Amino acid sequence: MMNSFGHIFRVTTWGESHGPALGATVDGVPPGVALEASMLQHWLDRRKPGQNKFTTQRREADEVRILSGVYEGQTTGTPVQLMIENTDQRSKDYSEIAEKFRPGHADITYWQKYGIRDPRGGGRSSARETAARVAAGGLAREALAALAPGLDIKGYMTRMGVHEIDREKFDWDQIEQNPFWTPDATAAEDWAVYLDDLRKQGSSVGAVVEVVVRGAPAGLGAPIYAKLDTDLAAAMMSINAVKGVEIGEGMRAAELTGEENADEISMGNDGKPVFSSNHAGGILGGISTGQDIVVRFSVKPTSSILTPRKTITKSGEPAEIVTKGRHDPCVGIRAVPVGEAMAACVILDHLLLHRAQVGNGPRGTIG
Amino acid sequence: MMNSFGHIFRVTTWGESHGPALGATVDGVPPGVALEASMLQHWLDRRKPGQNKFTTQRREADEVRILSGVYEGQTTGTPVQLMIENTDQRSKDYSEIAEKFRPGHADITYWQKYGIRDPRGGGRSSARETAARVAAGGLAREALAALAPGLDIKGYMTRMGVHEIDREKFDWDQIEQNPFWTPDATAAEDWAVYLDDLRKQGSSVGAVVEVVVRGAPAGLGAPIYAKLDTDLAAAMMSINAVKGVEIGEGMRAAELTGEENADEISMGNDGKPVFSSNHAGGILGGISTGQDIVVRFSVKPTSSILTPRKTITKSGEPAEIVTKGRHDPCVGIRAVPVGEAMAACVILDHLLLHRAQVGNGPRGTIG
Amino acid sequence: MMNSFGHIFRVTTWGESHGPALGATVDGVPPGVALEASMLQHWLDRRKPGQNKFTTQRREADEVRILSGVYEGQTTGTPVQLMIENTDQRSKDYSEIAEKFRPGHADITYWQKYGIRDPRGGGRSSARETAARVAAGGLAREALAALAPGLDIKGYMTRMGVHEIDREKFDWDQIEQNPFWTPDATAAEDWAVYLDDLRKQGSSVGAVVEVVVRGAPAGLGAPIYAKLDTDLAAAMMSINAVKGVEIGEGMRAAELTGEENADEISMGNDGKPVFSSNHAGGILGGISTGQDIVVRFSVKPTSSILTPRKTITKSGEPAEIVTKGRHDPCVGIRAVPVGEAMAACVILDHLLLHRAQVGNGPRGTIG
Amino acid sequence: MMNSFGHIFRVTTWGESHGPALGATVDGVPPGVALEASMLQHWLDRRKPGQNKFTTQRREADEVRILSGVYEGQTTGTPVQLMIENTDQRSKDYSEIAEKFRPGHADITYWQKYGIRDPRGGGRSSARETAARVAAGGLAREALAALAPGLDIKGYMTRMGVHEIDREKFDWDQIEQNPFWTPDATAAEDWAVYLDDLRKQGSSVGAVVEVVVRGAPAGLGAPIYAKLDTDLAAAMMSINAVKGVEIGEGMRAAELTGEENADEISMGNDGKPVFSSNHAGGILGGISTGQDIVVRFSVKPTSSILTPRKTITKSGEPAEIVTKGRHDPCVGIRAVPVGEAMAACVILDHLLLHRAQVGNGPRGTIG
């Protein structure tokens, strides 16, 4: 169970950064969903590195193949195997990384835990694993399109280092128009200058990514320990470099009073409840309210930097380390499609889990 | 699986606020652990409401009984059933709450999802469920005492509303000496005045709780989807009213550069790695480093307040609601022992999961 | 996960033979199912020992209490706790059994595995644990009555020792009219004499139990590793003393040719497929066909007999052992309601699992 | 969870008979196990069809590739992906099979359940899926070699149709010397004539396979619902065409008295318990005793036969069907290595599960 997530729609990822291939084995796929590799490729292309100067220059085709579970363009209900072959396994010398532990990196813990690790490109701990998540997320999106038409999932960056977006300038249409997937056009311009500077210095910086699910039905979430927010938190925290997860107000909820935090309820014209605000991030008691579901996570700066850092070798000797070569000055950028993919998987999983226990749609009516 | 957590040490809680009893069914308990009800009672007493004016005045004995899995004072390896009978089921009139949805409360979502809910005291969504977690956490602590001597778990409040503690004044010994379990004595004094005022107004406020695990071995955590931080995040987010979870730097990691965030490594006199700082919160790549494990979560203010809020009834009519009677002005206080309990369960679970796959202790040596 | 079964409708049993209580924690219960303790009591009364001279004379009220998950006579979708208190904990001397291992009994393996065991009445390995299964099975039956009206589950004995029933004399109405739940009235008479004789000798004998599910929809079963027959086999094999499980032709399928084994298909007047025979036992490729589902299991003779058997003590000394006191000459009798209960749980679980992945009812139509 | 088995050592198989590839995603692999593709190939070659006239003439290279989880010839503890490409996807006309349901085959149930199926070679329901099991079983064997030296797993046929082996002629060395993997040389000769005759008629016949695990430690098995026999029963029942599973005496246990069935215990010279017989099949109360573990299963005759059978079409019209082309007259033969593989996976899984809860080796000592 260590490399799987989801209750019904269950995704198991496998593969290392520089092995022959990596992928996702997806079980619990509803039958009859239209699926072709090109539909998944669309999302992988968004995540693909090397598309601009702000992401690692590793060039991977990231071409996904569907090896099972689809017949004549439709899912059959059997497991779907999504495989991405690694093509850019540059014949680099990994001997230094194999001997020294990078500060802030999983090098040391994989070694301590297992007593063996694949040092090439970070092995299993590489962000490359997230390509498999994006492929699985693409599949989840297609199933959601069939089962919950109108549901939409969108991620974007709200912070890069000390620079946060201005919520007043939030523009959904802006998101696809800048390399940072940020809804604030001014921030995008400022960040470009800021990040280019960091990149030239060989430094790196953290980010905050927000993912919003619009049009999700009320009633998703299986309290107490498969709450929708619980599963979203786990999904996001499992992404490389994530150190914090928030739902709605998140950490700032601590600063509010009960009066401030209460999202007042009235009845909408469409016979559904309307909320005066969304401090809750669309989830109450672990169950979706029908409002926008809002999840946010922080991504730490990558530990691969040009400034020398103190460390030790496997034999315990003191050493210094500098990570040369390709790296992402802000890995948060590439985390945007990954966060979307995780949200898609969790929402679909909960749709299926809900219909297992309760049936189609919410069971309680109001009015 | 909806009401269970843990991979090997697997806890299933059950019960409603005003039903006959609630409890935890605990599977995967190692055999031969010394266990008596009084050991668990100790932790339940910490969480028990009504101990001072800052927690709900509901008076519950919260007496835990061990119904199975223990023979002659030792666990046998069979499931341990921990039951707490509800004694203070005040014959209150729940008709108003049964008809109207409290803003910011699970009332509406339980109704929407299931089409039926137990309105008495919040039913299953009541914070009372956390008593079962604390009992299970007590059991986890006893098992940890046997399997990982020296390991210590401690929670405390670092923020109440807009007031944060001063880290310069951090004093471990202070934690048990104030009703807020805060390590900052000055904050404790200030918060007492602040909260008393809120309480009198019938208002409520949020909080931040931090839990630290000291003395955990390196190597715990099963990447990729049962990472130690992933499971801690899920465990904390599953607690009532929690809206954000952080590991180490948490959300603030987004603001750091790679240079700032890197915890440099040297070799300690005891042959173990020493880190210059702990931005990582003791976890790298989802696996414990041997440093203190630091997890933090925000608790929103309770939605049970005296100020009238706008809402609707089950029949869709507009209404106002005021929650009279017993309530917690800062539920974050009682979340401290709950956070500790969840951490204990997760750490024990990962100790067992680690020895399943790898054996006892980390497998890789340094030096 | 060691004491749980089921994917969605998930039952965890707990408790020892002579502890304060035992029970079942049931998760994944659909909301809105009418449920009262008396409905479960009906099935427990069928299983209850001491009802005639052919079952153990231990007298237990076996009164089941519903501690959670039900509000105003309906399930709420939250976990249902079913508790049965142990009342007849006769203050017997267990010192001999505590020291010597009964041949053919779990005494020795529980000791070897855990290094500690509760010897009173067999502790966790006692058939008493099956009371919790029957209670959970009763709950499953009520949910099935709501979700799959017309579905019926019935168990009966087809063999006692060397005596098998005559299938020509099969009479459904006979089953409830004899202490062996056998559909063959003549066999019932013969067995009464045979078993009374064995009982007087202090001996015991094995049995075969068959459970038939009529009216189950086609399409249940999640290949490959949650096939309906796989889960039924696991459910039955987990019952105390079971040593073999068969679906349809079972072991005898080995003796057939392809021509003999093929259940030919035609179209029924009701627009559903009709099969010329049911060698398959209602399951093909792990999925139900809509025919009767037929599962059969053998129950070994109890090891508690009056004839002295050679054994060893915990200290490794040779010894003889005789089990005095109350025992079942044919535990297979009491396994009938247990087999039914397990079938009810598995069928309900697969109904829920099917609607998770596929939706309500089979998705493919014929004709 | 539908296509996965195992608690810790968790195998998910994927792939269809005539898709591009099939395989097994294996999680929970202990680190540091020596592993190369050739080690797995050895076991796949045993199962490979077309090796003699008694198995299907489909010619598959069945070459397994390790795509992840191994570095420099050792497992790293990360998921191992085992892929087998399908090379002999003969461009056959599947239109008849796509329209008509073969009696005794999963055609009809896959259709009913999913409303879509891949008819080419049986799709997911093909016995070809078992190649993935054999590959995973090979991996399990290597881990067992490291963790439980001396443990040996061997399968063989004990019955073909109405012809059973003579236990007096049982010879372990004979097993590898005949195409039926039977330990009875005389039976092997007789069966060759018998099966050749059936093959020429285009008929098929069932079989019984027995798998014995020698040298397994006492203490394996997690009662109550992950008993060793429960998991073995599920594992075997999940194999295509299996209709019955037995442990030790199996169904015949029903015919024994308590005196006959009791395996008496004495103390061996090596300080371990010795049993006078093995009616229990090495498992008591769901936990291994240290004796040989004996599991047996029946395999029904394949439904692909030349004799016309009555059936219906997808549109509900009556029809006749004859399965031409390649088929196995006795699929039980190829089930032998599959049964061994399943046993290897279950035993390894329980070794890991045992050390999770209890630690290394049995905890209770005798003497």
XYZ file of N, CA, C and O in Angstrom, chain A residues 2-4 13 103 105 109-114 124 129 133 161 203-208 219 221-227 230 234 238 243-245 247 250 253-254 256-259 263-265 280 283-284 287 298 301 307 309-311 314-315 354 357-358 362-367, chain B residues 2-4 13 103 105 109-114 124 129 133 159 161 203-208 219 221-227 230 234 238 243-245 247 250 253-254 256-259 263-265 280 283-284 287 298 301 307 309-311 314-315 354 357-358 362-367:
548
model
N 2.165 1.069 0.003
C 3.054 2.209 0.201
C 3.097 3.149 -1.006
O 3.375 4.322 -0.852
N 2.835 2.612 -2.176
C 2.921 3.412 -3.385
C 1.585 3.570 -4.088
O 1.538 3.800 -5.287
N 0.522 3.459 -3.319
C -0.832 3.572 -3.850
C -1.611 4.639 -3.114
O -1.364 4.886 -1.946
N 1.820 4.297 -8.324
C 2.866 4.730 -9.245
C 4.125 3.922 -9.004
O 4.352 3.398 -7.928
N 22.010 18.387 1.407
C 21.179 18.919 2.490
C 19.781 19.264 1.968
O 19.631 19.840 0.891
N 17.586 17.163 1.014
C 17.170 16.194 -0.009
C 16.944 14.816 0.627
O 17.471 14.535 1.702
N 17.814 10.084 3.794
C 16.794 9.246 4.433
C 16.542 7.957 3.654
O 16.345 6.898 4.254
N 16.581 8.023 2.337
C 16.458 6.783 1.561
C 17.621 5.853 1.919
O 17.433 4.646 2.051
N 18.794 6.426 2.055
C 19.945 5.601 2.423
C 19.756 4.979 3.808
O 19.971 3.787 4.015
N 19.343 5.824 4.769
C 19.191 5.310 6.125
C 18.126 4.219 6.197
O 18.308 3.192 6.833
N 17.030 4.477 5.529
C 15.914 3.521 5.594
C 16.265 2.192 4.924
O 16.138 1.143 5.534
N 16.680 2.269 3.674
C 16.794 1.063 2.861
C 18.211 0.476 2.780
O 18.374 -0.678 2.413
N 13.824 7.181 -7.033
C 12.375 7.203 -6.803
C 11.926 8.534 -6.199
O 10.760 8.914 -6.342
N 8.649 11.391 -10.735
C 7.531 10.494 -10.381
C 6.188 11.165 -10.622
O 5.179 10.495 -10.880
N 1.621 10.748 -11.909
C 0.422 11.300 -11.277
C -0.391 12.113 -12.282
O -1.630 12.061 -12.291
N 8.201 32.736 -3.415
C 9.068 33.319 -2.387
C 8.287 34.309 -1.545
O 7.196 33.997 -1.066
N 20.364 29.761 -7.544
C 19.586 29.600 -6.315
C 18.198 29.032 -6.646
O 17.920 28.655 -7.793
N 17.370 28.961 -5.646
C 16.009 28.445 -5.846
C 15.103 29.080 -4.812
O 15.568 29.659 -3.840
N 13.799 28.933 -5.035
C 12.850 29.561 -4.117
C 11.558 28.741 -4.050
O 11.243 27.981 -4.976
N 10.836 28.887 -2.950
C 9.589 28.156 -2.749
C 8.396 28.827 -3.395
O 8.512 29.885 -4.017
N 7.226 28.215 -3.235
C 6.008 28.738 -3.852
C 4.784 28.207 -3.131
O 4.868 27.257 -2.360
N 3.659 28.877 -3.393
C 2.367 28.361 -2.930
C 1.477 28.129 -4.145
O 1.395 28.983 -5.036
N -21.867 16.548 -0.704
C -21.980 15.186 -0.185
C -20.751 14.321 -0.341
O -20.716 13.189 0.134
N -17.113 12.922 0.531
C -16.286 12.850 1.732
C -16.847 11.811 2.668
O -18.048 11.761 2.890
N -15.975 10.953 3.196
C -16.430 9.852 4.034
C -15.863 10.007 5.432
O -14.784 9.506 5.733
N -16.576 10.759 6.248
C -16.079 10.935 7.602
C -16.055 9.588 8.337
O -16.835 8.719 8.005
N -15.108 9.465 9.279
C -14.228 10.444 9.871
C -12.827 10.404 9.278
O -12.122 11.404 9.294
N -12.384 9.247 8.810
C -10.973 9.174 8.424
C -10.735 9.124 6.925
O -9.605 8.910 6.479
N -11.799 9.258 6.167
C -11.627 9.476 4.730
C -12.387 10.739 4.369
O -13.054 10.805 3.332
N -12.294 11.722 5.251
C -12.881 13.025 4.957
C -12.298 13.548 3.654
O -11.146 13.236 3.317
N -9.245 15.513 4.449
C -8.168 14.608 4.876
C -7.464 14.001 3.662
O -6.233 13.990 3.577
N -3.653 14.644 2.351
C -2.687 13.563 2.137
C -2.172 13.592 0.699
O -0.965 13.448 0.454
N 1.782 14.417 -0.236
C 2.601 13.355 -0.831
C 3.408 13.833 -2.025
O 4.292 13.127 -2.506
N 5.338 21.121 2.011
C 5.524 21.181 3.472
C 4.292 21.674 4.221
O 4.298 21.686 5.468
N 3.269 22.122 3.518
C 2.072 22.594 4.211
C 0.869 22.467 3.301
O 1.000 22.594 2.081
N -0.288 22.188 3.891
C -1.526 22.073 3.119
C -2.631 22.820 3.849
O -2.745 22.730 5.074
N -6.917 24.064 3.678
C -8.261 24.021 3.083
C -8.929 25.346 3.441
O -8.936 25.741 4.615
N -7.359 27.828 5.878
C -6.098 27.180 6.208
C -5.542 27.609 7.548
O -6.269 27.708 8.536
N -7.183 30.316 9.624
C -8.430 30.078 10.367
C -8.198 30.253 11.864
O -9.111 30.591 12.613
N -6.952 30.045 12.283
C -6.614 30.196 13.709
C -6.805 31.621 14.185
O -7.004 31.872 15.368
N -9.160 33.756 13.263
C -10.528 34.270 13.140
C -11.367 33.981 14.386
O -11.097 33.048 15.131
N -12.406 34.782 14.540
C -13.422 34.479 15.554
C -14.539 33.679 14.897
O -14.628 33.608 13.661
N -15.375 33.102 15.721
C -16.503 32.325 15.214
C -17.407 33.138 14.313
O -17.928 32.631 13.313
N -17.572 34.408 14.649
C -18.424 35.269 13.833
C -17.814 35.459 12.444
O -18.507 35.422 11.425
N -19.684 30.881 7.522
C -20.213 31.168 6.189
C -21.730 31.070 6.284
O -22.288 29.967 6.367
N -22.392 32.233 6.277
C -23.847 32.227 6.449
C -24.536 31.608 5.231
O -24.018 31.637 4.117
N -25.716 31.047 5.496
C -26.407 30.258 4.477
C -27.744 30.889 4.106
O -28.486 31.321 4.984
N -14.685 28.053 4.673
C -14.564 26.605 4.847
C -13.853 25.928 3.680
O -13.479 24.757 3.785
N -15.773 22.670 2.302
C -15.839 21.395 3.030
C -16.210 21.652 4.492
O -15.543 22.423 5.176
N -17.259 21.007 4.959
C -17.675 21.091 6.364
C -17.799 19.677 6.922
O -18.472 18.837 6.313
N -17.066 16.873 4.477
C -17.974 16.604 3.356
C -18.148 17.876 2.533
O -18.269 18.972 3.092
N 2.151 24.561 0.077
C 3.442 25.224 -0.118
C 4.446 24.224 -0.664
O 4.401 23.043 -0.339
N 11.788 25.328 -1.614
C 12.761 25.501 -2.707
C 13.546 24.214 -2.899
O 13.804 23.495 -1.932
N 25.217 27.201 -4.580
C 25.970 27.614 -3.402
C 26.433 26.381 -2.615
O 25.625 25.505 -2.347
N 27.115 23.802 0.168
C 26.493 23.510 1.462
C 27.325 22.448 2.177
O 27.894 21.568 1.534
N 27.338 22.521 3.483
C 28.068 21.529 4.273
C 27.277 20.234 4.370
O 26.077 20.256 4.615
N 27.970 19.144 4.241
C 27.299 17.854 4.367
C 28.297 16.791 4.822
O 29.418 17.123 5.236
N 28.842 9.136 2.775
C 28.318 7.878 3.309
C 29.230 7.296 4.377
O 28.776 6.621 5.305
N 30.522 7.584 4.265
C 31.438 7.071 5.280
C 31.557 8.028 6.466
O 32.387 7.833 7.352
N -18.731 7.618 -2.622
C -20.060 8.085 -2.230
C -21.142 7.216 -2.862
O -22.092 6.807 -2.202
N -21.591 3.852 -0.998
C -22.335 3.803 0.264
C -23.737 4.390 0.164
O -24.672 3.892 0.778
N -23.854 5.450 -0.608
C -25.099 6.223 -0.583
C -25.887 6.119 -1.891
O -27.117 6.208 -1.883
N -26.288 13.411 -3.698
C -26.590 13.552 -2.272
C -27.947 12.923 -1.990
O -28.826 12.907 -2.866
N -28.134 12.422 -0.793
C -29.383 11.742 -0.463
C -30.368 12.681 0.237
O -31.583 12.474 0.176
N -29.834 13.706 0.900
C -30.715 14.625 1.617
C -31.081 15.819 0.753
O -30.228 16.382 0.056
N -32.332 16.189 0.773
C -32.748 17.357 -0.001
C -33.097 18.483 0.961
O -33.450 18.254 2.106
N -32.956 19.692 0.468
C -33.294 20.871 1.257
C -34.424 21.593 0.524
O -34.352 21.782 -0.690
N -35.398 21.959 1.255
C -36.513 22.685 0.639
C -37.614 21.741 0.202
O -37.475 20.532 0.289
N -13.850 3.867 5.989
C -14.145 5.289 6.164
C -13.864 5.788 7.578
O -13.604 6.963 7.767
N -13.943 4.903 8.537
C -13.757 5.302 9.922
C -12.523 4.682 10.556
O -12.462 4.508 11.765
N -11.558 4.340 9.714
C -10.323 3.715 10.185
C -9.123 4.503 9.719
O -9.164 5.125 8.669
N -12.670 4.249 14.835
C -13.495 4.815 15.901
C -14.962 4.721 15.529
O -15.321 4.650 14.357
N -24.262 27.676 10.577
C -23.209 28.071 9.628
C -21.832 27.622 10.133
O -21.541 27.770 11.323
N -20.810 24.612 10.355
C -20.911 23.327 11.047
C -21.256 22.220 10.046
O -21.763 22.476 8.963
N -23.881 19.368 5.769
C -23.275 18.384 4.862
C -23.659 16.954 5.243
O -23.869 16.116 4.360
N -23.732 16.661 6.526
C -24.207 15.332 6.930
C -25.625 15.119 6.392
O -25.973 14.032 5.938
N -26.430 16.165 6.501
C -27.795 16.051 5.990
C -27.795 15.812 4.484
O -28.475 14.909 3.967
N -27.022 16.611 3.771
C -27.014 16.478 2.313
C -26.515 15.100 1.881
O -27.075 14.478 0.993
N -25.441 14.657 2.524
C -24.860 13.382 2.126
C -25.787 12.213 2.435
O -26.091 11.407 1.566
N -26.194 12.122 3.703
C -26.863 10.908 4.160
C -28.391 10.991 4.158
O -29.066 9.962 4.208
N -22.190 12.238 15.127
C -20.867 11.693 14.812
C -19.851 12.808 14.565
O -18.653 12.603 14.720
N -15.947 12.646 19.495
C -15.312 11.485 18.853
C -13.829 11.417 19.173
O -13.232 10.340 19.186
N -9.977 8.745 20.021
C -8.609 8.888 19.485
C -7.592 8.968 20.617
O -6.489 8.414 20.530
N -0.473 29.455 19.085
C -1.238 30.636 18.692
C -2.671 30.512 19.183
O -3.271 29.434 19.125
N -5.984 32.841 18.260
C -6.434 33.993 17.500
C -5.237 34.716 16.900
O -4.367 34.096 16.270
N -18.454 34.328 22.165
C -17.750 34.200 20.890
C -16.763 33.026 20.965
O -16.738 32.273 21.961
N -15.983 32.880 19.938
C -14.997 31.797 19.915
C -13.836 32.229 19.030
O -13.945 33.196 18.278
N -12.737 31.521 19.135
C -11.557 31.891 18.355
C -10.747 30.658 17.991
O -10.842 29.615 18.665
N -9.952 30.770 16.926
C -9.129 29.659 16.460
C -7.803 29.551 17.185
O -7.499 30.352 18.072
N -7.013 28.559 16.806
C -5.733 28.326 17.468
C -4.799 27.547 16.551
O -5.236 26.968 15.547
N -3.518 27.572 16.913
C -2.548 26.704 16.250
C -1.928 25.788 17.293
O -1.532 26.247 18.371
N 14.393 6.749 9.371
C 13.938 5.672 8.497
C 12.446 5.412 8.486
O 11.975 4.583 7.717
N 8.648 5.974 7.487
C 7.938 6.595 6.364
C 8.052 5.703 5.147
O 9.122 5.202 4.849
N 6.932 5.512 4.460
C 6.914 4.588 3.333
C 6.565 5.351 2.069
O 5.404 5.466 1.701
N 7.571 5.926 1.439
C 7.277 6.647 0.209
C 6.721 5.687 -0.834
O 7.046 4.514 -0.798
N 5.901 6.251 -1.721
C 5.565 7.627 -1.993
C 4.251 8.029 -1.327
O 4.062 9.193 -1.003
N 3.312 7.100 -1.176
C 1.981 7.539 -0.730
C 1.655 7.191 0.715
O 0.534 7.375 1.165
N 2.612 6.636 1.416
C 2.460 6.515 2.866
C 3.677 7.172 3.516
O 4.260 6.670 4.459
N 4.054 8.308 2.936
C 5.125 9.107 3.528
C 4.743 9.457 4.965
O 3.546 9.594 5.281
N 2.875 12.667 4.917
C 1.544 12.462 4.341
C 0.586 11.905 5.384
O -0.532 12.399 5.549
N -2.682 13.738 7.072
C -4.026 13.151 7.045
C -4.566 13.009 8.462
O -5.723 13.323 8.737
N -7.824 15.161 9.817
C -9.053 14.426 10.156
C -9.650 14.868 11.495
O -10.782 14.495 11.815
N -8.014 23.059 9.690
C -8.061 23.602 8.328
C -6.699 23.699 7.659
O -6.620 24.061 6.483
N -5.627 23.467 8.401
C -4.310 23.539 7.795
C -3.332 22.660 8.556
O -3.466 22.503 9.773
N -2.364 22.091 7.835
C -1.346 21.254 8.467
C 0.011 21.627 7.904
O 0.143 21.836 6.687
N 4.396 20.822 8.148
C 5.542 20.046 8.617
C 6.741 20.995 8.590
O 6.992 21.641 7.571
N 6.543 24.474 7.020
C 5.142 24.550 6.606
C 4.909 25.517 5.467
O 5.654 25.551 4.490
N 7.693 27.711 4.114
C 8.751 27.168 3.259
C 8.713 27.831 1.885
O 9.731 27.928 1.195
N 7.518 28.287 1.511
C 7.352 28.944 0.211
C 8.177 30.219 0.115
O 8.537 30.663 -0.981
N 11.164 30.799 1.431
C 12.609 30.622 1.603
C 13.325 30.358 0.281
O 12.735 29.862 -0.673
N 14.619 30.655 0.272
C 15.463 30.234 -0.841
C 16.096 28.886 -0.491
O 16.074 28.453 0.660
N 16.637 28.272 -1.497
C 17.292 26.980 -1.297
C 18.407 27.054 -0.264
O 18.619 26.119 0.514
N 19.114 28.157 -0.253
C 20.205 28.323 0.714
C 19.651 28.361 2.138
O 20.204 27.760 3.061
N 19.063 22.268 5.498
C 19.575 21.932 6.825
C 20.914 21.226 6.611
O 20.962 20.068 6.193
N 21.994 21.944 6.913
C 23.319 21.362 6.644
C 23.615 20.198 7.599
O 23.108 20.132 8.704
N 24.458 19.302 7.105
C 24.676 18.043 7.829
C 26.126 17.929 8.271
O 27.055 18.222 7.508
N 13.162 21.195 7.790
C 12.438 20.049 7.236
C 11.439 19.464 8.222
O 10.603 18.644 7.836
N 11.693 15.449 8.529
C 11.261 14.527 7.474
C 11.789 14.984 6.120
O 11.573 16.126 5.711
N 12.490 14.100 5.429
C 12.985 14.381 4.075
C 12.527 13.264 3.148
O 12.742 12.088 3.448
N 10.516 10.509 4.777
C 11.146 9.573 5.718
C 11.801 10.371 6.842
O 12.423 11.409 6.588
N -3.794 24.166 12.303
C -4.693 25.233 12.753
C -6.054 24.635 13.066
O -6.489 23.685 12.431
N -12.261 28.476 14.732
C -13.123 28.740 15.879
C -14.399 27.906 15.768
O -14.878 27.657 14.664
N -23.758 35.023 18.927
C -24.201 36.022 17.953
C -25.093 35.356 16.901
O -24.708 34.327 16.349
N -26.640 34.190 13.556
C -26.127 34.029 12.190
C -27.282 33.650 11.269
O -28.199 32.941 11.679
N -27.161 34.080 10.024
C -28.207 33.754 9.056
C -28.039 32.323 8.555
O -26.919 31.885 8.253
N -29.145 31.650 8.426
C -29.080 30.282 7.912
C -30.404 29.915 7.259
O -31.248 30.791 7.030
N -34.283 22.988 7.155
C -34.316 21.828 6.268
C -35.317 22.011 5.135
O -35.132 21.484 4.035
N -36.364 22.786 5.424
C -37.347 23.007 4.358
C -36.976 24.204 3.481
O -37.743 24.601 2.609
N 7.628 -0.113 8.984
C 9.050 -0.175 8.649
C 9.615 -1.551 8.949
O 10.348 -2.124 8.143
N 8.692 -4.153 6.220
C 9.420 -4.164 4.939
C 10.924 -4.292 5.110
O 11.593 -4.949 4.329
N 11.448 -3.639 6.133
C 12.904 -3.496 6.231
C 13.492 -4.270 7.405
O 14.637 -4.728 7.340
N 16.838 1.372 11.095
C 17.270 1.744 9.741
C 18.245 0.694 9.220
O 18.980 0.082 9.991
N 18.260 0.498 7.924
C 19.132 -0.526 7.343
C 20.466 0.052 6.863
O 21.469 -0.664 6.795
N 20.461 1.331 6.535
C 21.701 1.932 6.048
C 22.500 2.573 7.179
O 21.926 3.236 8.030
N 23.770 2.379 7.174
C 24.608 2.994 8.198
C 25.469 4.077 7.559
O 25.782 4.033 6.372
N 25.830 5.034 8.372
C 26.700 6.117 7.915
C 27.973 6.050 8.750
O 27.903 5.937 9.968
N 29.078 6.159 8.064
C 30.333 6.132 8.811
C 30.900 4.732 8.901
O 30.318 3.775 8.427
